[in-house]
Amino acid sequence: MKKLLIIEDDVSFATTLVRRMTKHNFSCQQVHQADQALHACLQQKPDCILLDMKLASENGLTLIKPIRAALPKVKLVLLTGFASVATAVQAMRLGADDYLAKPVNTQMLLTALDIAPDVESAVDLDIDTMSAERVEWEHINQVLNSNDGNVSATARQLGMHRRTLQRKLQKKPVSK
Protein backbone atom coordinates (compact mmCIF):
# COMPACT_ATOMS: atom_id res chain seq x y z
CA MET A 1 0.00 0.00 0.00
CA LYS A 2 1.47 3.36 -1.06
CA LYS A 3 1.40 6.37 1.25
CA LEU A 4 -0.19 9.52 -0.16
CA LEU A 5 0.00 12.96 1.45
CA ILE A 6 -2.63 15.46 0.33
CA ILE A 7 -1.69 19.09 0.98
CA GLU A 8 -4.94 20.95 0.28
CA ASP A 9 -6.62 23.84 2.14
CA ASP A 10 -10.11 22.94 0.89
CA VAL A 11 -11.10 20.32 3.46
CA SER A 12 -14.06 18.96 1.49
CA PHE A 13 -11.98 18.54 -1.68
CA ALA A 14 -9.18 16.88 0.33
CA THR A 15 -11.72 14.49 1.87
CA THR A 16 -13.03 13.65 -1.61
CA LEU A 17 -9.48 12.91 -2.75
CA VAL A 18 -8.91 10.67 0.27
CA ARG A 19 -12.09 8.74 -0.46
CA ARG A 20 -11.15 8.30 -4.13
CA MET A 21 -7.54 7.33 -3.56
CA THR A 22 -8.28 4.94 -0.69
CA LYS A 23 -10.29 2.87 -3.20
CA HIS A 24 -7.04 2.45 -5.13
CA ASN A 25 -5.00 1.13 -2.19
CA PHE A 26 -3.45 4.37 -0.98
CA SER A 27 -2.95 5.10 2.68
CA CYS A 28 -3.93 8.78 2.75
CA GLN A 29 -3.09 11.63 5.11
CA GLN A 30 -4.23 15.26 4.83
CA VAL A 31 -2.62 18.57 5.71
CA HIS A 32 -4.59 21.80 5.27
CA GLN A 33 -1.98 24.48 6.00
CA ALA A 34 1.28 25.29 4.22
CA ASP A 35 3.22 25.68 7.48
CA GLN A 36 2.40 22.07 8.44
CA ALA A 37 3.22 20.54 5.05
CA LEU A 38 6.97 20.07 5.35
CA HIS A 39 6.66 18.67 8.88
CA ALA A 40 4.06 16.16 7.64
CA CYS A 41 6.36 15.17 4.75
CA LEU A 42 9.26 14.49 7.08
CA GLN A 43 7.12 12.66 9.60
CA GLN A 44 5.07 10.49 7.21
CA LYS A 45 7.60 9.98 4.39
CA PRO A 46 4.92 9.51 1.72
CA ASP A 47 5.48 7.83 -1.64
CA CYS A 48 3.30 10.40 -3.40
CA ILE A 49 2.14 13.96 -2.70
CA LEU A 50 -0.78 15.91 -4.12
CA LEU A 51 0.01 19.59 -3.51
CA ASP A 52 -2.47 22.42 -4.02
CA MET A 53 -0.96 25.50 -5.63
CA LYS A 54 -3.06 27.95 -3.61
CA LEU A 55 -3.03 27.16 0.11
CA ALA A 56 -5.09 29.95 1.70
CA SER A 57 -2.80 32.98 1.36
CA GLU A 58 0.31 30.83 0.70
CA ASN A 59 1.64 29.60 -2.63
CA GLY A 60 2.20 25.85 -2.93
CA LEU A 61 4.98 26.47 -5.46
CA THR A 62 7.21 27.63 -2.58
CA LEU A 63 6.91 24.17 -1.00
CA ILE A 64 8.15 22.19 -4.00
CA LYS A 65 11.91 22.71 -3.49
CA PRO A 66 11.93 21.97 0.27
CA ILE A 67 9.76 18.88 -0.25
CA ARG A 68 11.97 17.69 -3.11
CA ALA A 69 15.10 18.28 -0.97
CA ALA A 70 13.60 16.28 1.93
CA LEU A 71 12.08 13.52 -0.22
CA PRO A 72 13.97 13.33 -3.54
CA LYS A 73 12.15 10.18 -4.75
CA VAL A 74 8.59 11.27 -3.89
CA LYS A 75 6.09 11.55 -6.75
CA LEU A 76 4.91 15.17 -6.44
CA VAL A 77 1.85 16.37 -8.38
CA LEU A 78 0.73 20.00 -8.22
CA LEU A 79 -3.04 20.60 -8.39
CA THR A 80 -4.50 23.99 -9.23
CA GLY A 81 -7.79 25.66 -9.98
CA PHE A 82 -5.87 28.49 -11.65
CA ALA A 83 -3.94 26.66 -14.35
CA SER A 84 -1.64 28.53 -16.71
CA VAL A 85 1.30 27.62 -18.90
CA ALA A 86 3.58 29.91 -16.86
CA THR A 87 2.80 28.23 -13.53
CA ALA A 88 3.03 24.77 -15.12
CA VAL A 89 6.52 25.53 -16.42
CA GLN A 90 7.51 27.05 -13.07
CA ALA A 91 6.21 24.02 -11.14
CA MET A 92 8.13 21.60 -13.35
CA ARG A 93 11.33 23.64 -13.07
CA LEU A 94 11.00 23.67 -9.29
CA GLY A 95 10.73 19.87 -9.24
CA ALA A 96 7.07 18.86 -9.58
CA ASP A 97 6.55 15.61 -11.48
CA ASP A 98 3.19 16.65 -12.90
CA TYR A 99 0.72 19.53 -12.97
CA LEU A 100 -3.06 19.02 -13.09
CA ALA A 101 -5.90 21.52 -13.36
CA LYS A 102 -8.88 21.08 -11.05
CA PRO A 103 -11.36 19.52 -11.21
CA VAL A 104 -9.42 16.33 -11.68
CA ASN A 105 -10.83 12.85 -12.06
CA THR A 106 -9.43 9.67 -10.56
CA GLN A 107 -8.00 8.40 -13.85
CA MET A 108 -5.95 11.60 -14.26
CA LEU A 109 -4.65 11.32 -10.69
CA LEU A 110 -3.65 7.68 -11.09
CA THR A 111 -1.92 8.43 -14.40
CA ALA A 112 -0.05 11.39 -12.87
CA LEU A 113 1.04 9.19 -9.96
CA ASP A 114 2.14 6.47 -12.44
CA ILE A 115 -0.37 4.03 -11.02
CA ALA A 116 -2.12 1.85 -13.56
CA PRO A 117 -5.64 1.10 -12.35
CA ASP A 118 -6.37 -2.59 -12.04
CA VAL A 119 -9.21 -4.10 -14.04
CA GLU A 120 -11.57 -4.32 -11.07
CA SER A 121 -11.11 -0.67 -10.09
CA ALA A 122 -11.40 0.56 -13.68
CA VAL A 123 -15.17 0.36 -13.28
CA ASP A 124 -14.91 2.68 -10.25
CA LEU A 125 -13.21 5.34 -12.36
CA ASP A 126 -16.47 6.18 -14.10
CA ILE A 127 -18.23 6.46 -10.75
CA ASP A 128 -15.69 9.02 -9.53
CA THR A 129 -16.17 11.30 -12.54
CA MET A 130 -17.95 14.36 -11.23
CA SER A 131 -21.19 15.56 -12.77
CA ALA A 132 -21.31 18.98 -14.41
CA GLU A 133 -23.40 20.27 -11.49
CA ARG A 134 -20.80 19.09 -8.97
CA VAL A 135 -17.94 20.61 -10.98
CA GLU A 136 -19.82 23.93 -11.12
CA TRP A 137 -20.55 23.86 -7.38
CA GLU A 138 -16.91 23.09 -6.51
CA HIS A 139 -15.62 25.79 -8.87
CA ILE A 140 -18.00 28.39 -7.41
CA ASN A 141 -16.88 27.51 -3.88
CA GLN A 142 -13.23 27.65 -4.87
CA VAL A 143 -13.66 31.13 -6.39
CA LEU A 144 -15.67 32.18 -3.33
CA ASN A 145 -12.83 30.99 -1.06
CA SER A 146 -10.28 32.87 -3.15
CA ASN A 147 -12.39 36.01 -2.66
CA ASP A 148 -12.51 35.45 1.13
CA GLY A 149 -16.26 34.77 1.07
CA ASN A 150 -17.13 38.01 -0.76
CA VAL A 151 -20.22 37.09 -2.79
CA SER A 152 -20.23 40.29 -4.87
CA ALA A 153 -16.57 39.92 -5.91
CA THR A 154 -17.15 36.24 -6.68
CA ALA A 155 -20.21 37.03 -8.83
CA ARG A 156 -18.21 39.63 -10.79
CA GLN A 157 -15.34 37.18 -11.30
CA LEU A 158 -17.71 34.44 -12.47
CA GLY A 159 -19.69 36.83 -14.68
CA MET A 160 -23.05 36.17 -13.04
CA HIS A 161 -25.59 38.19 -11.09
CA ARG A 162 -25.08 38.23 -7.32
CA ARG A 163 -28.57 36.83 -6.66
CA THR A 164 -27.97 33.96 -9.09
CA LEU A 165 -24.76 33.15 -7.26
CA GLN A 166 -26.53 33.26 -3.89
CA ARG A 167 -29.18 30.81 -5.14
CA LYS A 168 -26.48 28.44 -6.40
CA LEU A 169 -24.66 28.66 -3.06
CA GLN A 170 -27.81 27.77 -1.12
CA LYS A 171 -28.12 24.47 -2.98
CA LYS A 172 -26.40 21.49 -1.42
CA PRO A 173 -23.65 19.99 -3.54
CA VAL A 174 -24.57 17.13 -5.81
CA SER A 175 -22.90 13.99 -4.44
CA LYS A 176 -20.87 13.36 -7.62
mmCIF file of C-alpha atoms in Angstrom:
data_model
loop_
_atom_site.group_PDB
_atom_site.id
_atom_site.type_symbol
_atom_site.label_atom_id
_atom_site.label_comp_id
_atom_site.label_asym_id
_atom_site.label_seq_id
_atom_site.Cartn_x
_atom_site.Cartn_y
_atom_site.Cartn_z
ATOM 1 C CA MET A 1 0.000 0.000 0.000
ATOM 2 C CA LYS A 2 1.472 3.358 -1.059
ATOM 3 C CA LYS A 3 1.400 6.366 1.249
ATOM 4 C CA LEU A 4 -0.190 9.520 -0.163
ATOM 5 C CA LEU A 5 -0.001 12.958 1.452
ATOM 6 C CA ILE A 6 -2.630 15.463 0.331
ATOM 7 C CA ILE A 7 -1.694 19.093 0.979
ATOM 8 C CA GLU A 8 -4.941 20.948 0.284
ATOM 9 C CA ASP A 9 -6.617 23.836 2.144
ATOM 10 C CA ASP A 10 -10.111 22.943 0.888
ATOM 11 C CA VAL A 11 -11.097 20.322 3.463
ATOM 12 C CA SER A 12 -14.062 18.961 1.487
ATOM 13 C CA PHE A 13 -11.982 18.537 -1.676
ATOM 14 C CA ALA A 14 -9.184 16.878 0.329
ATOM 15 C CA THR A 15 -11.718 14.490 1.869
ATOM 16 C CA THR A 16 -13.031 13.651 -1.606
ATOM 17 C CA LEU A 17 -9.476 12.913 -2.749
ATOM 18 C CA VAL A 18 -8.908 10.669 0.274
ATOM 19 C CA ARG A 19 -12.094 8.740 -0.460
ATOM 20 C CA ARG A 20 -11.153 8.298 -4.126
ATOM 21 C CA MET A 21 -7.538 7.327 -3.563
ATOM 22 C CA THR A 22 -8.282 4.935 -0.695
ATOM 23 C CA LYS A 23 -10.294 2.874 -3.196
ATOM 24 C CA HIS A 24 -7.043 2.454 -5.126
ATOM 25 C CA ASN A 25 -5.001 1.128 -2.192
ATOM 26 C CA PHE A 26 -3.453 4.369 -0.980
ATOM 27 C CA SER A 27 -2.954 5.098 2.682
ATOM 28 C CA CYS A 28 -3.925 8.783 2.753
ATOM 29 C CA GLN A 29 -3.090 11.628 5.110
ATOM 30 C CA GLN A 30 -4.232 15.256 4.834
ATOM 31 C CA VAL A 31 -2.619 18.573 5.706
ATOM 32 C CA HIS A 32 -4.586 21.797 5.273
ATOM 33 C CA GLN A 33 -1.975 24.481 6.000
ATOM 34 C CA ALA A 34 1.279 25.293 4.218
ATOM 35 C CA ASP A 35 3.218 25.683 7.481
ATOM 36 C CA GLN A 36 2.402 22.070 8.443
ATOM 37 C CA ALA A 37 3.222 20.543 5.052
ATOM 38 C CA LEU A 38 6.971 20.073 5.353
ATOM 39 C CA HIS A 39 6.664 18.671 8.885
ATOM 40 C CA ALA A 40 4.061 16.160 7.636
ATOM 41 C CA CYS A 41 6.360 15.168 4.749
ATOM 42 C CA LEU A 42 9.264 14.488 7.085
ATOM 43 C CA GLN A 43 7.122 12.658 9.603
ATOM 44 C CA GLN A 44 5.067 10.490 7.215
ATOM 45 C CA LYS A 45 7.598 9.975 4.393
ATOM 46 C CA PRO A 46 4.916 9.505 1.719
ATOM 47 C CA ASP A 47 5.485 7.833 -1.642
ATOM 48 C CA CYS A 48 3.299 10.401 -3.402
ATOM 49 C CA ILE A 49 2.143 13.961 -2.705
ATOM 50 C CA LEU A 50 -0.781 15.911 -4.124
ATOM 51 C CA LEU A 51 0.010 19.593 -3.507
ATOM 52 C CA ASP A 52 -2.472 22.416 -4.019
ATOM 53 C CA MET A 53 -0.955 25.502 -5.625
ATOM 54 C CA LYS A 54 -3.062 27.951 -3.609
ATOM 55 C CA LEU A 55 -3.033 27.164 0.108
ATOM 56 C CA ALA A 56 -5.091 29.950 1.701
ATOM 57 C CA SER A 57 -2.795 32.977 1.361
ATOM 58 C CA GLU A 58 0.306 30.830 0.700
ATOM 59 C CA ASN A 59 1.635 29.603 -2.629
ATOM 60 C CA GLY A 60 2.200 25.854 -2.929
ATOM 61 C CA LEU A 61 4.981 26.470 -5.459
ATOM 62 C CA THR A 62 7.213 27.629 -2.581
ATOM 63 C CA LEU A 63 6.909 24.170 -1.004
ATOM 64 C CA ILE A 64 8.148 22.191 -4.001
ATOM 65 C CA LYS A 65 11.912 22.710 -3.493
ATOM 66 C CA PRO A 66 11.932 21.971 0.273
ATOM 67 C CA ILE A 67 9.757 18.880 -0.253
ATOM 68 C CA ARG A 68 11.973 17.687 -3.110
ATOM 69 C CA ALA A 69 15.100 18.276 -0.966
ATOM 70 C CA ALA A 70 13.597 16.284 1.931
ATOM 71 C CA LEU A 71 12.079 13.523 -0.218
ATOM 72 C CA PRO A 72 13.966 13.329 -3.538
ATOM 73 C CA LYS A 73 12.153 10.184 -4.752
ATOM 74 C CA VAL A 74 8.590 11.268 -3.887
ATOM 75 C CA LYS A 75 6.092 11.546 -6.746
ATOM 76 C CA LEU A 76 4.907 15.170 -6.443
ATOM 77 C CA VAL A 77 1.849 16.372 -8.377
ATOM 78 C CA LEU A 78 0.730 20.003 -8.222
ATOM 79 C CA LEU A 79 -3.040 20.603 -8.393
ATOM 80 C CA THR A 80 -4.499 23.992 -9.225
ATOM 81 C CA GLY A 81 -7.789 25.655 -9.982
ATOM 82 C CA PHE A 82 -5.869 28.491 -11.652
ATOM 83 C CA ALA A 83 -3.938 26.657 -14.354
ATOM 84 C CA SER A 84 -1.644 28.528 -16.713
ATOM 85 C CA VAL A 85 1.303 27.622 -18.897
ATOM 86 C CA ALA A 86 3.576 29.909 -16.860
ATOM 87 C CA THR A 87 2.801 28.227 -13.528
ATOM 88 C CA ALA A 88 3.027 24.768 -15.123
ATOM 89 C CA VAL A 89 6.518 25.532 -16.417
ATOM 90 C CA GLN A 90 7.515 27.051 -13.067
ATOM 91 C CA ALA A 91 6.211 24.024 -11.144
ATOM 92 C CA MET A 92 8.128 21.598 -13.346
ATOM 93 C CA ARG A 93 11.327 23.641 -13.069
ATOM 94 C CA LEU A 94 11.000 23.667 -9.286
ATOM 95 C CA GLY A 95 10.726 19.874 -9.236
ATOM 96 C CA ALA A 96 7.071 18.858 -9.580
ATOM 97 C CA ASP A 97 6.552 15.612 -11.478
ATOM 98 C CA ASP A 98 3.194 16.649 -12.901
ATOM 99 C CA TYR A 99 0.721 19.529 -12.971
ATOM 100 C CA LEU A 100 -3.055 19.020 -13.090
ATOM 101 C CA ALA A 101 -5.901 21.516 -13.365
ATOM 102 C CA LYS A 102 -8.878 21.075 -11.050
ATOM 103 C CA PRO A 103 -11.362 19.524 -11.208
ATOM 104 C CA VAL A 104 -9.421 16.330 -11.680
ATOM 105 C CA ASN A 105 -10.833 12.847 -12.056
ATOM 106 C CA THR A 106 -9.427 9.670 -10.559
ATOM 107 C CA GLN A 107 -8.000 8.403 -13.852
ATOM 108 C CA MET A 108 -5.946 11.596 -14.264
ATOM 109 C CA LEU A 109 -4.648 11.317 -10.692
ATOM 110 C CA LEU A 110 -3.648 7.683 -11.093
ATOM 111 C CA THR A 111 -1.917 8.428 -14.398
ATOM 112 C CA ALA A 112 -0.045 11.390 -12.868
ATOM 113 C CA LEU A 113 1.044 9.195 -9.960
ATOM 114 C CA ASP A 114 2.140 6.474 -12.437
ATOM 115 C CA ILE A 115 -0.368 4.028 -11.018
ATOM 116 C CA ALA A 116 -2.123 1.854 -13.562
ATOM 117 C CA PRO A 117 -5.638 1.096 -12.350
ATOM 118 C CA ASP A 118 -6.367 -2.593 -12.039
ATOM 119 C CA VAL A 119 -9.206 -4.099 -14.043
ATOM 120 C CA GLU A 120 -11.573 -4.321 -11.066
ATOM 121 C CA SER A 121 -11.113 -0.669 -10.087
ATOM 122 C CA ALA A 122 -11.398 0.565 -13.683
ATOM 123 C CA VAL A 123 -15.173 0.364 -13.280
ATOM 124 C CA ASP A 124 -14.915 2.679 -10.251
ATOM 125 C CA LEU A 125 -13.212 5.344 -12.361
ATOM 126 C CA ASP A 126 -16.465 6.175 -14.100
ATOM 127 C CA ILE A 127 -18.230 6.458 -10.752
ATOM 128 C CA ASP A 128 -15.694 9.023 -9.534
ATOM 129 C CA THR A 129 -16.172 11.304 -12.536
ATOM 130 C CA MET A 130 -17.949 14.361 -11.232
ATOM 131 C CA SER A 131 -21.190 15.560 -12.770
ATOM 132 C CA ALA A 132 -21.307 18.982 -14.410
ATOM 133 C CA GLU A 133 -23.397 20.269 -11.486
ATOM 134 C CA ARG A 134 -20.800 19.088 -8.971
ATOM 135 C CA VAL A 135 -17.940 20.607 -10.982
ATOM 136 C CA GLU A 136 -19.822 23.927 -11.121
ATOM 137 C CA TRP A 137 -20.553 23.860 -7.378
ATOM 138 C CA GLU A 138 -16.907 23.092 -6.507
ATOM 139 C CA HIS A 139 -15.624 25.794 -8.869
ATOM 140 C CA ILE A 140 -18.003 28.388 -7.412
ATOM 141 C CA ASN A 141 -16.882 27.514 -3.883
ATOM 142 C CA GLN A 142 -13.227 27.651 -4.871
ATOM 143 C CA VAL A 143 -13.665 31.127 -6.390
ATOM 144 C CA LEU A 144 -15.667 32.184 -3.330
ATOM 145 C CA ASN A 145 -12.834 30.992 -1.059
ATOM 146 C CA SER A 146 -10.277 32.874 -3.151
ATOM 147 C CA ASN A 147 -12.388 36.014 -2.656
ATOM 148 C CA ASP A 148 -12.506 35.449 1.131
ATOM 149 C CA GLY A 149 -16.257 34.768 1.075
ATOM 150 C CA ASN A 150 -17.127 38.011 -0.762
ATOM 151 C CA VAL A 151 -20.216 37.092 -2.795
ATOM 152 C CA SER A 152 -20.229 40.291 -4.874
ATOM 153 C CA ALA A 153 -16.574 39.925 -5.909
ATOM 154 C CA THR A 154 -17.145 36.241 -6.683
ATOM 155 C CA ALA A 155 -20.211 37.026 -8.826
ATOM 156 C CA ARG A 156 -18.212 39.629 -10.791
ATOM 157 C CA GLN A 157 -15.339 37.184 -11.297
ATOM 158 C CA LEU A 158 -17.710 34.438 -12.472
ATOM 159 C CA GLY A 159 -19.694 36.829 -14.683
ATOM 160 C CA MET A 160 -23.052 36.171 -13.042
ATOM 161 C CA HIS A 161 -25.586 38.189 -11.094
ATOM 162 C CA ARG A 162 -25.080 38.231 -7.319
ATOM 163 C CA ARG A 163 -28.573 36.827 -6.663
ATOM 164 C CA THR A 164 -27.975 33.957 -9.089
ATOM 165 C CA LEU A 165 -24.755 33.148 -7.258
ATOM 166 C CA GLN A 166 -26.527 33.265 -3.885
ATOM 167 C CA ARG A 167 -29.182 30.813 -5.139
ATOM 168 C CA LYS A 168 -26.479 28.441 -6.396
ATOM 169 C CA LEU A 169 -24.659 28.659 -3.059
ATOM 170 C CA GLN A 170 -27.808 27.773 -1.121
ATOM 171 C CA LYS A 171 -28.121 24.472 -2.982
ATOM 172 C CA LYS A 172 -26.405 21.491 -1.419
ATOM 173 C CA PRO A 173 -23.651 19.994 -3.541
ATOM 174 C CA VAL A 174 -24.568 17.133 -5.810
ATOM 175 C CA SER A 175 -22.899 13.992 -4.438
ATOM 176 C CA LYS A 176 -20.870 13.359 -7.622
#
